[in-house]
Amino acid sequence: MSLDLHIRFRPDQGERMEEEKRVKRRIVLVPVPAQGHVTPIMQLGKALHSKGFSITVVQTQYNRVTSSKDFSDFHFLTIPGSLTESDLKNLGPLQFLMKLNQICEATFKQCLGQLLKEQGDHDEVVCVVYDEYMHFSKAAAIEFQIPSVVFSTTSATAFLCRSVLAKVNAEKFLIDMKDVEMQDKLFPGLHPLRYKDLPTSAFGPIESMLRVYSETVNTGTASAVIINSASCLESLSLARLQQELQVPVYPIGPLHIAASAPSSLLEEDRSCIEWLNMQKPRSVIYISLGSLALMETKDALEMAWGLSNSNQPFLWVIRPGSIPPSEWTESLPEEFSKLVSERGYIVKWAPQMEVLRHPAVGGFWSHCGWNSTLESIGEGVPMICRPFTGDQKVNARYLESTWRNGVQMEGELEKEAVERAVKRLLVDEVGAEMRKSVVDLKEKLEASVKSGGSSCSSLDNFVNSLKTKNFMQQ
Ligand code: UDP
C-alpha cells in the first residue's frame, strides 16, 4: 500500500500554505525493455515505494514486466505502437534503441498526458525517472512541466566513459581503435582503463554508438542523475561525474541489496538449486553470460573441454539461441553433451541471486554485466571475467585491477586457459585471496545501504530533494 503523504500545496510560489492536502505523490518510471535494465529500475521502484511514493511503470510492448504479487501496488501502462521482439531481431539492440527513441516520443507524450488527465486531486506526478537510454521521455516531461531524472543502470565509471567518448574527435578515435598497438595503452584520463576496455559496442558501428552515447549523457533538462552504484566502489568516478554533470548525482546502490524486487523476464529453472544442494561447499563454478551475449559454437566446445578437464562441478546457463545457429544444446556436436554430462548441469535460465548465495558456489564465470557484477560482489563470489561488449569491459577491468576480485580471460578462448582459470579461482591460493577481497567489499556494500550508509543517505537526499523548490523548477 502506498502511503498518503502530507505535503505543501504549491510551495514553489512562496505563498503561505493555505491548506494542507493529502496528496499521493507518484513517480513515473520508464525502463529499457531488457533484463539488465528492467531489474534495477523495478528495484528502484521498490525503494521509492518504501519511501511513500506511488509508482507507475510505463513500458514498451516488448519485454513487459507482469504485474505480479511483488508489484501489486504498482500501476503499469504500455506505450502503444512501440517495437516488438521481431523488430529487435531484425534491427539488433543498438538500432532497436535508436528507433525506439524515435517512435516513442509522441506516443509517450500521449500516455503521460492521459495519466495526468486521469489523476485526481489527490494524486500528483512529481517526476519521471527514465533509463538513460530512454531519452525520448524528456520531451514529454518538458511539455507537461514535470521534473525528469536520469537513471543509470551501469556503473559511474561507464557513465563517465560515455561522457568522455561523447566528446572525442570521432575520426581520430576511429583510427586509434583500429590500431592494434593502441589497445593495451591506457586511455588518457580514464586510468586504469585501456583502449580495449572502453565501452564500445559489438552491436553496431562506432559512429552510431557515439551518437547514442551523446544522447545518454546529455542530461539536458533533467533535475538529477541516479546511479545504481556506491561510493565504496567508485568514489573517484562518482566525484568526476559530479563535476562533469550540471545536476546532482545520487549513487544509491546496490539496489538489489537495498530493495529486492524479483522481475525475471524468463522462467527460472529452480532444479539447479537441488543439484547445487548435492555439491561440496565452494566447489562449483557458475557460468552465465547474462540476457544478451552470444557465444560461438567453437567457444562453447572449448569451454566444455576446459570445464570438464578442471574436474570441478559446473552450473552453466545456456539461453536458447545464445549459441547460434543452434536453437539450444541439442544441435551442438555430440562431443558437447558427453563433456558436460559428467560434472555439469545446464539450465536455460537460473535464479541467479539464489545461485550466487548458495554455499556450493565458489566462483562466477561472467560476462560482467553491471547487475551480475554487483550481485556477485554482494554475495562475496570471486569472478572469471569474460566481457562481451559495452560497459562489461569496463567492469571486467575494475574487477581485476581495482577491486581485485576477478581474473580476466582475454584473447581466444582455449580449453587449457579455461581449465587454468577455473582451477585458479576454485583451487589455488590466488582464488582464496580474491575471495577475501570480495568479502571485504561485500561488507562495505551492505554497510552502504544500511541506515547511515552512503547509498542510504543518498536515497534520502534524493527523496528530500523532490520536495524542494529548485528541483521542481528544473
Ligand atoms: N539473470 C538471471 N538468471 C540467469 C542469468 C541472468 O536471473 O540465468 C539475471 C541476473 O541476475 C542479472 C540480469 O539477469 O540481474 C542480467 O543483467 P546484467 O546487467 O548482468 O547483464 P545483461 O543481461 O544486461 O547483459
mmCIF file of N, CA and C and ligand atoms in Angstrom, residues 34-37 39-40 43 153-154 203 256 263-269 286-293 316-319 347-356 364 366-375 388-389 391-392 395, ligand 1:
data_model
loop_
_atom_site.group_PDB
_atom_site.id
_atom_site.type_symbol
_atom_site.label_atom_id
_atom_site.label_comp_id
_atom_site.label_asym_id
_atom_site.label_seq_id
_atom_site.Cartn_x
_atom_site.Cartn_y
_atom_site.Cartn_z
ATOM 1 N N ALA A 34 14.825 -4.531 -21.463
ATOM 2 C CA ALA A 34 15.852 -5.584 -21.453
ATOM 3 C C ALA A 34 16.112 -5.945 -19.998
ATOM 4 N N GLN A 35 16.394 -7.226 -19.759
ATOM 5 C CA GLN A 35 16.501 -7.711 -18.386
ATOM 6 C C GLN A 35 17.439 -6.871 -17.496
ATOM 7 N N GLY A 36 18.622 -6.569 -18.046
ATOM 8 C CA GLY A 36 19.623 -5.855 -17.252
ATOM 9 C C GLY A 36 19.199 -4.438 -16.885
ATOM 10 N N HIS A 37 18.168 -3.908 -17.540
ATOM 11 C CA HIS A 37 17.669 -2.556 -17.247
ATOM 12 C C HIS A 37 16.383 -2.630 -16.427
ATOM 13 N N THR A 39 15.473 -5.008 -14.310
ATOM 14 C CA THR A 39 15.726 -5.436 -12.928
ATOM 15 C C THR A 39 16.039 -4.243 -12.014
ATOM 16 N N PRO A 40 17.070 -3.431 -12.337
ATOM 17 C CA PRO A 40 17.372 -2.342 -11.399
ATOM 18 C C PRO A 40 16.301 -1.251 -11.316
ATOM 19 N N GLN A 43 13.732 -2.413 -8.961
ATOM 20 C CA GLN A 43 14.260 -2.309 -7.591
ATOM 21 C C GLN A 43 14.199 -0.851 -7.120
ATOM 22 N N THR A 153 21.728 2.514 -15.224
ATOM 23 C CA THR A 153 21.803 1.132 -14.743
ATOM 24 C C THR A 153 23.216 0.576 -14.909
ATOM 25 N N THR A 154 24.142 1.431 -15.340
ATOM 26 C CA THR A 154 25.532 0.979 -15.452
ATOM 27 C C THR A 154 26.342 1.620 -14.330
ATOM 28 N N PHE A 203 27.341 -4.214 -31.037
ATOM 29 C CA PHE A 203 26.031 -4.250 -31.693
ATOM 30 C C PHE A 203 25.880 -3.274 -32.857
ATOM 31 N N HIS A 256 19.933 -4.110 -5.550
ATOM 32 C CA HIS A 256 19.433 -5.467 -5.266
ATOM 33 C C HIS A 256 19.574 -5.789 -3.779
ATOM 34 N N SER A 263 12.137 -9.645 -10.842
ATOM 35 C CA SER A 263 11.476 -9.214 -12.081
ATOM 36 C C SER A 263 12.077 -9.939 -13.267
ATOM 37 N N SER A 264 12.230 -11.274 -13.126
ATOM 38 C CA SER A 264 12.806 -12.048 -14.211
ATOM 39 C C SER A 264 11.841 -12.088 -15.396
ATOM 40 N N LEU A 265 12.353 -11.829 -16.585
ATOM 41 C CA LEU A 265 11.510 -11.857 -17.780
ATOM 42 C C LEU A 265 11.429 -13.266 -18.358
ATOM 43 N N LEU A 266 12.339 -14.138 -17.914
ATOM 44 C CA LEU A 266 12.325 -15.528 -18.379
ATOM 45 C C LEU A 266 12.023 -16.445 -17.196
ATOM 46 N N GLU A 267 11.569 -17.652 -17.524
ATOM 47 C CA GLU A 267 11.223 -18.567 -16.437
ATOM 48 C C GLU A 267 12.497 -19.161 -15.824
ATOM 49 N N GLU A 268 12.595 -19.086 -14.511
ATOM 50 C CA GLU A 268 13.795 -19.599 -13.834
ATOM 51 C C GLU A 268 13.663 -21.104 -13.620
ATOM 52 N N ASP A 269 14.729 -21.832 -13.916
ATOM 53 C CA ASP A 269 14.731 -23.276 -13.688
ATOM 54 C C ASP A 269 15.330 -23.543 -12.300
ATOM 55 N N TYR A 286 29.843 -21.253 -11.454
ATOM 56 C CA TYR A 286 28.568 -20.892 -12.083
ATOM 57 C C TYR A 286 28.892 -20.073 -13.331
ATOM 58 N N ILE A 287 28.304 -20.430 -14.451
ATOM 59 C CA ILE A 287 28.614 -19.723 -15.707
ATOM 60 C C ILE A 287 27.335 -19.108 -16.278
ATOM 61 N N SER A 288 27.359 -17.791 -16.449
ATOM 62 C CA SER A 288 26.225 -17.132 -17.107
ATOM 63 C C SER A 288 26.723 -15.902 -17.841
ATOM 64 N N LEU A 289 26.206 -15.706 -19.047
ATOM 65 C CA LEU A 289 26.615 -14.550 -19.847
ATOM 66 C C LEU A 289 25.487 -13.529 -19.961
ATOM 67 N N GLY A 290 24.571 -13.550 -18.981
ATOM 68 C CA GLY A 290 23.521 -12.531 -18.963
ATOM 69 C C GLY A 290 22.436 -12.781 -19.999
ATOM 70 N N SER A 291 21.709 -11.722 -20.332
ATOM 71 C CA SER A 291 20.497 -11.900 -21.132
ATOM 72 C C SER A 291 20.690 -11.646 -22.625
ATOM 73 N N LEU A 292 21.856 -11.132 -23.042
ATOM 74 C CA LEU A 292 22.015 -10.768 -24.455
ATOM 75 C C LEU A 292 23.234 -11.374 -25.141
ATOM 76 N N ALA A 293 24.293 -11.656 -24.383
ATOM 77 C CA ALA A 293 25.559 -12.070 -25.006
ATOM 78 C C ALA A 293 25.410 -13.398 -25.754
ATOM 79 N N TRP A 316 25.851 -24.227 -15.680
ATOM 80 C CA TRP A 316 26.026 -23.390 -16.887
ATOM 81 C C TRP A 316 24.651 -22.953 -17.396
ATOM 82 N N VAL A 317 24.455 -21.634 -17.466
ATOM 83 C CA VAL A 317 23.217 -21.108 -18.067
ATOM 84 C C VAL A 317 23.450 -20.957 -19.565
ATOM 85 N N ILE A 318 22.700 -21.721 -20.352
ATOM 86 C CA ILE A 318 22.771 -21.535 -21.811
ATOM 87 C C ILE A 318 21.371 -21.115 -22.275
ATOM 88 N N ARG A 319 21.220 -19.828 -22.560
ATOM 89 C CA ARG A 319 19.911 -19.329 -23.033
ATOM 90 C C ARG A 319 19.609 -19.901 -24.404
ATOM 91 N N VAL A 347 21.111 -25.205 -17.485
ATOM 92 C CA VAL A 347 19.735 -24.695 -17.452
ATOM 93 C C VAL A 347 19.604 -23.583 -18.483
ATOM 94 N N LYS A 348 18.351 -23.272 -18.845
ATOM 95 C CA LYS A 348 18.118 -22.183 -19.810
ATOM 96 C C LYS A 348 18.163 -20.825 -19.121
ATOM 97 N N TRP A 349 17.794 -20.786 -17.852
ATOM 98 C CA TRP A 349 17.779 -19.522 -17.099
ATOM 99 C C TRP A 349 17.745 -19.909 -15.614
ATOM 100 N N ALA A 350 18.569 -19.288 -14.814
ATOM 101 C CA ALA A 350 18.689 -19.698 -13.400
ATOM 102 C C ALA A 350 18.167 -18.604 -12.474
ATOM 103 N N PRO A 351 17.798 -18.968 -11.245
ATOM 104 C CA PRO A 351 17.511 -17.925 -10.246
ATOM 105 C C PRO A 351 18.859 -17.407 -9.734
ATOM 106 N N GLN A 352 19.450 -16.469 -10.481
ATOM 107 C CA GLN A 352 20.865 -16.131 -10.279
ATOM 108 C C GLN A 352 21.228 -15.704 -8.856
ATOM 109 N N MET A 353 20.387 -14.886 -8.264
ATOM 110 C CA MET A 353 20.713 -14.412 -6.912
ATOM 111 C C MET A 353 20.824 -15.581 -5.934
ATOM 112 N N GLU A 354 19.875 -16.514 -6.087
ATOM 113 C CA GLU A 354 19.865 -17.665 -5.191
ATOM 114 C C GLU A 354 21.082 -18.570 -5.452
ATOM 115 N N VAL A 355 21.447 -18.686 -6.711
ATOM 116 C CA VAL A 355 22.614 -19.493 -7.075
ATOM 117 C C VAL A 355 23.868 -18.886 -6.446
ATOM 118 N N LEU A 356 24.044 -17.565 -6.609
ATOM 119 C CA LEU A 356 25.261 -16.925 -6.094
ATOM 120 C C LEU A 356 25.342 -17.017 -4.567
ATOM 121 N N PHE A 364 32.194 -17.387 -10.163
ATOM 122 C CA PHE A 364 31.217 -16.987 -11.174
ATOM 123 C C PHE A 364 31.977 -16.644 -12.453
ATOM 124 N N SER A 366 31.569 -14.913 -15.687
ATOM 125 C CA SER A 366 30.532 -13.950 -16.061
ATOM 126 C C SER A 366 30.961 -13.066 -17.225
ATOM 127 N N HIS A 367 29.959 -12.551 -17.938
ATOM 128 C CA HIS A 367 30.218 -11.560 -18.983
ATOM 129 C C HIS A 367 30.390 -10.173 -18.355
ATOM 130 N N CYS A 368 30.171 -10.082 -17.034
ATOM 131 C CA CYS A 368 30.384 -8.854 -16.265
ATOM 132 C C CYS A 368 29.408 -7.727 -16.606
ATOM 133 N N GLY A 369 28.150 -8.076 -16.868
ATOM 134 C CA GLY A 369 27.108 -7.039 -16.895
ATOM 135 C C GLY A 369 27.082 -6.388 -15.507
ATOM 136 N N TRP A 370 26.603 -5.147 -15.426
ATOM 137 C CA TRP A 370 26.718 -4.432 -14.154
ATOM 138 C C TRP A 370 25.888 -5.106 -13.049
ATOM 139 N N ASN A 371 24.712 -5.653 -13.419
ATOM 140 C CA ASN A 371 23.908 -6.327 -12.378
ATOM 141 C C ASN A 371 24.627 -7.566 -11.873
ATOM 142 N N SER A 372 25.147 -8.368 -12.800
ATOM 143 C CA SER A 372 25.846 -9.591 -12.392
ATOM 144 C C SER A 372 27.065 -9.233 -11.545
ATOM 145 N N THR A 373 27.755 -8.163 -11.908
ATOM 146 C CA THR A 373 28.927 -7.732 -11.143
ATOM 147 C C THR A 373 28.522 -7.369 -9.714
ATOM 148 N N LEU A 374 27.477 -6.549 -9.592
ATOM 149 C CA LEU A 374 27.029 -6.140 -8.250
ATOM 150 C C LEU A 374 26.528 -7.342 -7.446
ATOM 151 N N GLU A 375 25.802 -8.239 -8.142
ATOM 152 C CA GLU A 375 25.236 -9.393 -7.440
ATOM 153 C C GLU A 375 26.346 -10.325 -6.946
ATOM 154 N N PHE A 388 31.851 -9.202 -23.075
ATOM 155 C CA PHE A 388 31.432 -9.389 -24.459
ATOM 156 C C PHE A 388 31.369 -8.042 -25.178
ATOM 157 N N THR A 389 30.753 -7.070 -24.545
ATOM 158 C CA THR A 389 30.592 -5.778 -25.214
ATOM 159 C C THR A 389 30.373 -4.654 -24.185
ATOM 160 N N ASP A 391 29.789 -1.759 -21.551
ATOM 161 C CA ASP A 391 30.317 -1.495 -20.210
ATOM 162 C C ASP A 391 30.868 -2.744 -19.518
ATOM 163 N N GLN A 392 30.579 -3.929 -20.063
ATOM 164 C CA GLN A 392 31.100 -5.164 -19.443
ATOM 165 C C GLN A 392 32.631 -5.135 -19.405
ATOM 166 N N ASN A 395 33.710 -2.980 -16.497
ATOM 167 C CA ASN A 395 33.505 -3.685 -15.221
ATOM 168 C C ASN A 395 34.576 -4.756 -15.018
HETATM 169 N N1 UDP B 1 19.987 -13.455 -14.642
HETATM 170 C C1 UDP B 1 19.141 -14.379 -14.098
HETATM 171 N N2 UDP B 1 19.266 -15.684 -14.487
HETATM 172 C C2 UDP B 1 20.180 -16.099 -15.370
HETATM 173 C C3 UDP B 1 21.059 -15.146 -15.926
HETATM 174 C C4 UDP B 1 20.943 -13.826 -15.545
HETATM 175 O O1 UDP B 1 18.278 -14.042 -13.270
HETATM 176 O O2 UDP B 1 20.215 -17.299 -15.674
HETATM 177 C C5 UDP B 1 19.825 -12.035 -14.232
HETATM 178 C C6 UDP B 1 20.995 -11.582 -13.386
HETATM 179 O O3 UDP B 1 20.738 -11.896 -12.022
HETATM 180 C C7 UDP B 1 21.044 -10.093 -13.665
HETATM 181 C C8 UDP B 1 20.448 -9.966 -15.067
HETATM 182 O O4 UDP B 1 19.842 -11.214 -15.379
HETATM 183 O O5 UDP B 1 20.255 -9.378 -12.741
HETATM 184 C C9 UDP B 1 21.494 -9.716 -16.139
HETATM 185 O O6 UDP B 1 21.910 -8.393 -16.061
HETATM 186 P P1 UDP B 1 23.396 -7.963 -16.363
HETATM 187 O O7 UDP B 1 23.495 -6.493 -16.174
HETATM 188 O O8 UDP B 1 24.350 -8.773 -15.570
HETATM 189 O O9 UDP B 1 23.634 -8.386 -17.873
HETATM 190 P P2 UDP B 1 22.826 -8.123 -19.245
HETATM 191 O O10 UDP B 1 21.804 -9.177 -19.337
HETATM 192 O O11 UDP B 1 22.252 -6.735 -19.170
HETATM 193 O O12 UDP B 1 23.881 -8.264 -20.284
#
